[in-house]
XYZ file of C-alpha atoms in Angstrom:
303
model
C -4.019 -74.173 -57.841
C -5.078 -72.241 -55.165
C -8.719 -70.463 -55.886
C -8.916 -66.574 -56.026
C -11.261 -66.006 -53.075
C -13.170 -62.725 -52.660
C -10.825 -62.234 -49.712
C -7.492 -61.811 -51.293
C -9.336 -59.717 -54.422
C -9.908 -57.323 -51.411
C -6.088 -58.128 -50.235
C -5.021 -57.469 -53.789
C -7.098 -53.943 -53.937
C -6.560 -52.401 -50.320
C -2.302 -52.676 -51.429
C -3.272 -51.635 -55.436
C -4.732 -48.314 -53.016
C -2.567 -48.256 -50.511
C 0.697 -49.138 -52.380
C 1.845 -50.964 -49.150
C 1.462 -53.938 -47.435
C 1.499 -52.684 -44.035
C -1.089 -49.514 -45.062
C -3.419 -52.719 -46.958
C -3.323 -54.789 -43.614
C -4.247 -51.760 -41.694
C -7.179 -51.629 -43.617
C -7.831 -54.931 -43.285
C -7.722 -55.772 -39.995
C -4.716 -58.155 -40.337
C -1.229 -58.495 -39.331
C 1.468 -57.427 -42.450
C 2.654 -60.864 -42.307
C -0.671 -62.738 -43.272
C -0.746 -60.499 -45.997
C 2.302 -60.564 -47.654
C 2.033 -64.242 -46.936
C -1.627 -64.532 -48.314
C -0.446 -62.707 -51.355
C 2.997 -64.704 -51.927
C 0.425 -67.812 -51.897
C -1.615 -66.890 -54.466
C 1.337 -65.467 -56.650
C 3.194 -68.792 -56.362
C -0.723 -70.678 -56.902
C -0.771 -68.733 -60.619
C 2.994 -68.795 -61.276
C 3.012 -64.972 -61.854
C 4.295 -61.412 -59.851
C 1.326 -59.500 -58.599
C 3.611 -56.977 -57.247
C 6.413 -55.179 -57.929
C 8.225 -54.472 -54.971
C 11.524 -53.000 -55.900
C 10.534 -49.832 -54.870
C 9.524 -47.693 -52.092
C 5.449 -48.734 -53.359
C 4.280 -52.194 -53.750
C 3.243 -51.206 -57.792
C 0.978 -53.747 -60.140
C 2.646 -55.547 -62.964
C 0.773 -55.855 -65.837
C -0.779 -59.884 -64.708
C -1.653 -57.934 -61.393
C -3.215 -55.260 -63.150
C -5.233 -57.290 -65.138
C -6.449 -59.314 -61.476
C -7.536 -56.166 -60.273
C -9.627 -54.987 -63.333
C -11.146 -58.403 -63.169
C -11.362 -59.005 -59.857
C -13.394 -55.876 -59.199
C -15.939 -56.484 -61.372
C -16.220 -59.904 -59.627
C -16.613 -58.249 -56.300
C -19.269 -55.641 -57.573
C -21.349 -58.365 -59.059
C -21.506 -60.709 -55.508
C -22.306 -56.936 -54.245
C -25.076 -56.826 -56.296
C -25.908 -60.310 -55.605
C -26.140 -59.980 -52.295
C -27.763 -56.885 -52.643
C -30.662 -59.115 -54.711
C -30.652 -61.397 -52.129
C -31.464 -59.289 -49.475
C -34.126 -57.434 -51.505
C -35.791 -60.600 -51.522
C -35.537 -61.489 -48.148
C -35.857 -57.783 -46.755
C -38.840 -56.342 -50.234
C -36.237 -53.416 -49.922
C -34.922 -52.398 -52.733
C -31.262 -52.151 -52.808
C -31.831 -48.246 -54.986
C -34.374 -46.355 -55.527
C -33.727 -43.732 -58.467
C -36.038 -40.457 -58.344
C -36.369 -38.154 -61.103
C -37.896 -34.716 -59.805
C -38.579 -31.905 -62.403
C -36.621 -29.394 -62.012
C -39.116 -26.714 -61.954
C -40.251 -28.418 -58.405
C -38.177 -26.879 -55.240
C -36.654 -29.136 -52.812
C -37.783 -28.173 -49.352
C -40.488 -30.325 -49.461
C -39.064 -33.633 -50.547
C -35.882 -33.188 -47.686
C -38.895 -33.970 -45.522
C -39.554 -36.907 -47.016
C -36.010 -38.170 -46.950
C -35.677 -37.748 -43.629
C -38.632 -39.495 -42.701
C -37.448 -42.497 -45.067
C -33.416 -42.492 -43.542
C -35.497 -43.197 -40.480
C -36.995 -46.298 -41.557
C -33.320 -47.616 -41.146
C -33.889 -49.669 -44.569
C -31.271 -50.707 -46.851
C -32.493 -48.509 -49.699
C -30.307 -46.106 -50.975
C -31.680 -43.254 -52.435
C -30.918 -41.517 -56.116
C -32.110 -38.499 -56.975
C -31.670 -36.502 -60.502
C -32.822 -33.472 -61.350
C -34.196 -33.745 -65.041
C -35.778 -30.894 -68.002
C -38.668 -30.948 -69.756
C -38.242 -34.250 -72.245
C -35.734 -35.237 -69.637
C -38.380 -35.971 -67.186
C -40.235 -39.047 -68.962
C -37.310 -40.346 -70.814
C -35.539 -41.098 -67.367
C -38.782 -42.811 -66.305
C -39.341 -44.897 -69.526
C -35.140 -45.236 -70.501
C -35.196 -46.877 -66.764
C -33.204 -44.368 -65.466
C -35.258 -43.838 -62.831
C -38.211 -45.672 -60.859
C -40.385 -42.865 -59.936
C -40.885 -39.525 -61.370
C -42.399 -36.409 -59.466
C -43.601 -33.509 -61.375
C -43.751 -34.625 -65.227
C -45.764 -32.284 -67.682
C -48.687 -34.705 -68.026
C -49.165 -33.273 -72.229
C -46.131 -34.974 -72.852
C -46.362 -38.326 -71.449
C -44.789 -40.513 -73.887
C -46.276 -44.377 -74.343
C -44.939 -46.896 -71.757
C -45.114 -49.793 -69.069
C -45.631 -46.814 -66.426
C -48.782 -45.665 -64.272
C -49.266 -42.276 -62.749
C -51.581 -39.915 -60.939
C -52.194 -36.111 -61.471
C -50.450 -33.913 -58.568
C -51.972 -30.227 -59.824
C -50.906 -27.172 -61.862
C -48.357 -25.339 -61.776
C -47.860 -21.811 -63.478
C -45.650 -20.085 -65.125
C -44.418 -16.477 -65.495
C -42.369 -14.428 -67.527
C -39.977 -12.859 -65.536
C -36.715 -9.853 -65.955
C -34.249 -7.795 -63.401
C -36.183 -4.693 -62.328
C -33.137 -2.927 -64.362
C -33.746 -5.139 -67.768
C -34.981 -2.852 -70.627
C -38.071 -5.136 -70.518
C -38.835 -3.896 -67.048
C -39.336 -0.369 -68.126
C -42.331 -0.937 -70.993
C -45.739 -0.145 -69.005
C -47.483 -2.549 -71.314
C -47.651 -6.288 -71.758
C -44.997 -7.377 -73.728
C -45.477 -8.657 -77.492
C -43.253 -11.215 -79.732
C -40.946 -8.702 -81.326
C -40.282 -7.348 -77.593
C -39.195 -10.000 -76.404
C -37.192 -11.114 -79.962
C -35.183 -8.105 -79.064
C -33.814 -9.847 -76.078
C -31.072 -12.571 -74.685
C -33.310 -15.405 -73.627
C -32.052 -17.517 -70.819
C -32.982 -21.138 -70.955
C -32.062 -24.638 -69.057
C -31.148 -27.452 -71.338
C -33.299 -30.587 -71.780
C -31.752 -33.114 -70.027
C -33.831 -36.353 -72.021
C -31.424 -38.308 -73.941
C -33.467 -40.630 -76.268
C -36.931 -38.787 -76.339
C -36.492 -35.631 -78.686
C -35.954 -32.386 -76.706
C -38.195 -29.707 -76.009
C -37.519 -25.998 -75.683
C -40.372 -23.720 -74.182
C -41.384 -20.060 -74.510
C -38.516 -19.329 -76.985
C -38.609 -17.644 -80.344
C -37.179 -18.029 -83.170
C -33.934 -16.153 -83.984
C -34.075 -15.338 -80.027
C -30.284 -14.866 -78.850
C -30.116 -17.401 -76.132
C -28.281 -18.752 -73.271
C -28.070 -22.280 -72.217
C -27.726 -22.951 -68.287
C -27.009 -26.351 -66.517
C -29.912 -25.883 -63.800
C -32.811 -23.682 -62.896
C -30.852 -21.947 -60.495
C -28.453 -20.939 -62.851
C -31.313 -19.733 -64.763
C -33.052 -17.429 -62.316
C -29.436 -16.249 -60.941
C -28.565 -15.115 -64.582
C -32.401 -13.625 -65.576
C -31.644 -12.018 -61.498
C -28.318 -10.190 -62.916
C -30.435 -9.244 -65.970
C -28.607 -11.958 -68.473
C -31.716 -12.459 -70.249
C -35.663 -12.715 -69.808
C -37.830 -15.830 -70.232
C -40.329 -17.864 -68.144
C -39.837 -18.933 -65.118
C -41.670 -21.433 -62.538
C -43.768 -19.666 -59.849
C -43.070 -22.790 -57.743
C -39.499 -21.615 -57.640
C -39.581 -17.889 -58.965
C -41.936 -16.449 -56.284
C -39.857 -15.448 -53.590
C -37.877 -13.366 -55.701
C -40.647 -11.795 -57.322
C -41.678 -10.728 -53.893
C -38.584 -9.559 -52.738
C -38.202 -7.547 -55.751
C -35.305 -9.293 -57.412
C -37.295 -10.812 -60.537
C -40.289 -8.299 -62.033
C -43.229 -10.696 -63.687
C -44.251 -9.198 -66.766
C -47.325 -9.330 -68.643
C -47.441 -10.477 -72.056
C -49.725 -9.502 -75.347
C -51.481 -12.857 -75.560
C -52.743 -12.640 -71.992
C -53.044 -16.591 -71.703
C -50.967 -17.325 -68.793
C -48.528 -20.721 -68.933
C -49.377 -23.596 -67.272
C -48.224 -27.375 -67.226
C -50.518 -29.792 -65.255
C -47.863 -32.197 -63.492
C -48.417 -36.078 -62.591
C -46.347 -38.085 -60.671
C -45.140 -41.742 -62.457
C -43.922 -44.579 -61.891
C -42.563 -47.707 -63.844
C -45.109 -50.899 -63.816
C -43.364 -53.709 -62.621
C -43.661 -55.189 -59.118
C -43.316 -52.329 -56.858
C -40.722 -53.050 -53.781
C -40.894 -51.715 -50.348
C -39.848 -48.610 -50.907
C -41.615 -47.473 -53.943
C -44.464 -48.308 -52.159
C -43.621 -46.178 -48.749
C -43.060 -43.213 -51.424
C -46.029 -43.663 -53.535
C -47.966 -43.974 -50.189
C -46.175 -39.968 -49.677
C -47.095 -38.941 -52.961
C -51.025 -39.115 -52.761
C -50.797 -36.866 -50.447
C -52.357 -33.413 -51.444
C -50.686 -31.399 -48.598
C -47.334 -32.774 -50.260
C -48.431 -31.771 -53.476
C -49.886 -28.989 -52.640
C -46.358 -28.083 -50.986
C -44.062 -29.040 -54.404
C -46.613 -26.948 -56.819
C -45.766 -23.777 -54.231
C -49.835 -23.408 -53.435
């Protein structure tokens, strides 16, 4: 029997895609003729149809089918392999996942990528944006292999190390037209009660969830992202807290008003960056390298 090489698993998915030969070969680089030769081999090697070619598309029967479910899984794990071989010859790793709070803004960091992309390394980078619990649950689930901007109070236990990056404040913010924005005093509990709050959901998925600066029988609003969050407290949605790392500019331009509340203790969150303990590869250790820097920091906290 003939073996089912990596080469016509490829053969077998460029036509799957393609649903023709010629299209397939194309792809390929071949002739149609090796192809449909190549293919008639390995149908007559297994005694079954791969193809169904009655039609205007070369279509799967169900034994084909069931080649290419299989078959694709084979080629993504000698991906992988190779991509574990060449982290070991290379100490590149073949990903590196990066979980940034979302309460950090982005400027800063699309610095650092570009500065990485020109390393030329084989690292592909994988950023996700994560919410309060979210943050140290991708970090210790193994979502993610660094973490930039966790709330160091709630640092869970875990095979991880970090190091502190600063504070970062927050402030509670309306529309200049919200009913909020027109008391000329700091704002108490059964103000604010009154209210729509606008929140962004916890992204953490084993860790229990958080929720921040809300009160109890508070109508609310859940957003997918902090954007969505200041946009909607912008249109006067709601009211809640907001990040000065990301709210300032629109507190200067007028669009957000900060308003001061009754128990005059502003909110804060002193941020670390993380990262999991094992054996650190090239380029966790290029970005780690970044991260001690205080200018960086200094950049991410909005100082």
């Amino acid at each position: 029997m003939q073996a089912i090489t990596p080469e016509l698993l490829y053969m077998v998915d460029a036509i799957a895609r393609h649903g023709s030969f010629a299209k397939a070969a194309r792809e390929l680089g071949k002739v149609p003729s090796a192809v449909t030769y190549a293919v008639r081999k390995l149908e007559d090697a297994l005694d079954v149809l791969l193809f169904d070619r009655s039609g205007h598309r070369a279509r799967l029967t169900p034994a084909g089918e069931t080649l290419l479910q299989d078959g694709r899984q084979v080629l993504q794990s000698l991906d992988a392999l190779a991509g574990r071989v060449k982290r070991v010859a290379t100490g590149w790793e073949l990903e590196l996942r990066v979980a940034v709070n979302a309460i950090l803004p982005w400027p800063p960091l699309y610095d650092l990528i570009e500065e990485f992309r020109e390393l030329a390394s084989v690292t592909t980078l994988r950023f996700s944006t994560e919410v309060l619990s979210g943050n140290w649950d991708a970090l210790t689930a193994g979502r993610a292999d660094l973490l930039i901007g966790a709330d160091a109070s709630g640092a869970p236990p875990g095979a991880y190390r970090s190091q502190p990056m600063g504070e970062v404040q927050f402030a509670f913010c309306v529309a200049p037209h919200h009913p909020l924005a027109m008391l000329d005093r700091p704002l108490g509990a059964n103000d604010i009660a009154a209210y729509c709050a606008i929140a962004v959901a916890d992204t953490s998925r084993h860790l229990p969830p958080l929720t921040r600066g809300l009160l109890n029988k508070q109508p609310l609003i859940v957003m997918p992202t902090m954007q969505a969050k200041i946009d909607a407290q912008i249109r006067g949605l709601g009211c809640g807290y907001l990040p000065l790392t990301l709210a300032a500019p629109y507190i200067t331009r007028g669009e957000l008003v900060q308003c001061a509340t009754d128990n005059g203790v502003p909110m804060t969150e002193q941020l670390v960056y993380a990262w999991r303990a094992e054996t650190a590869g090239e380029a966790l250790k290029w970005w780690l390298q970044k991260m001690r820097s205080p200018r960086l920091c200094a950049s991410l906290l909005g100082l």
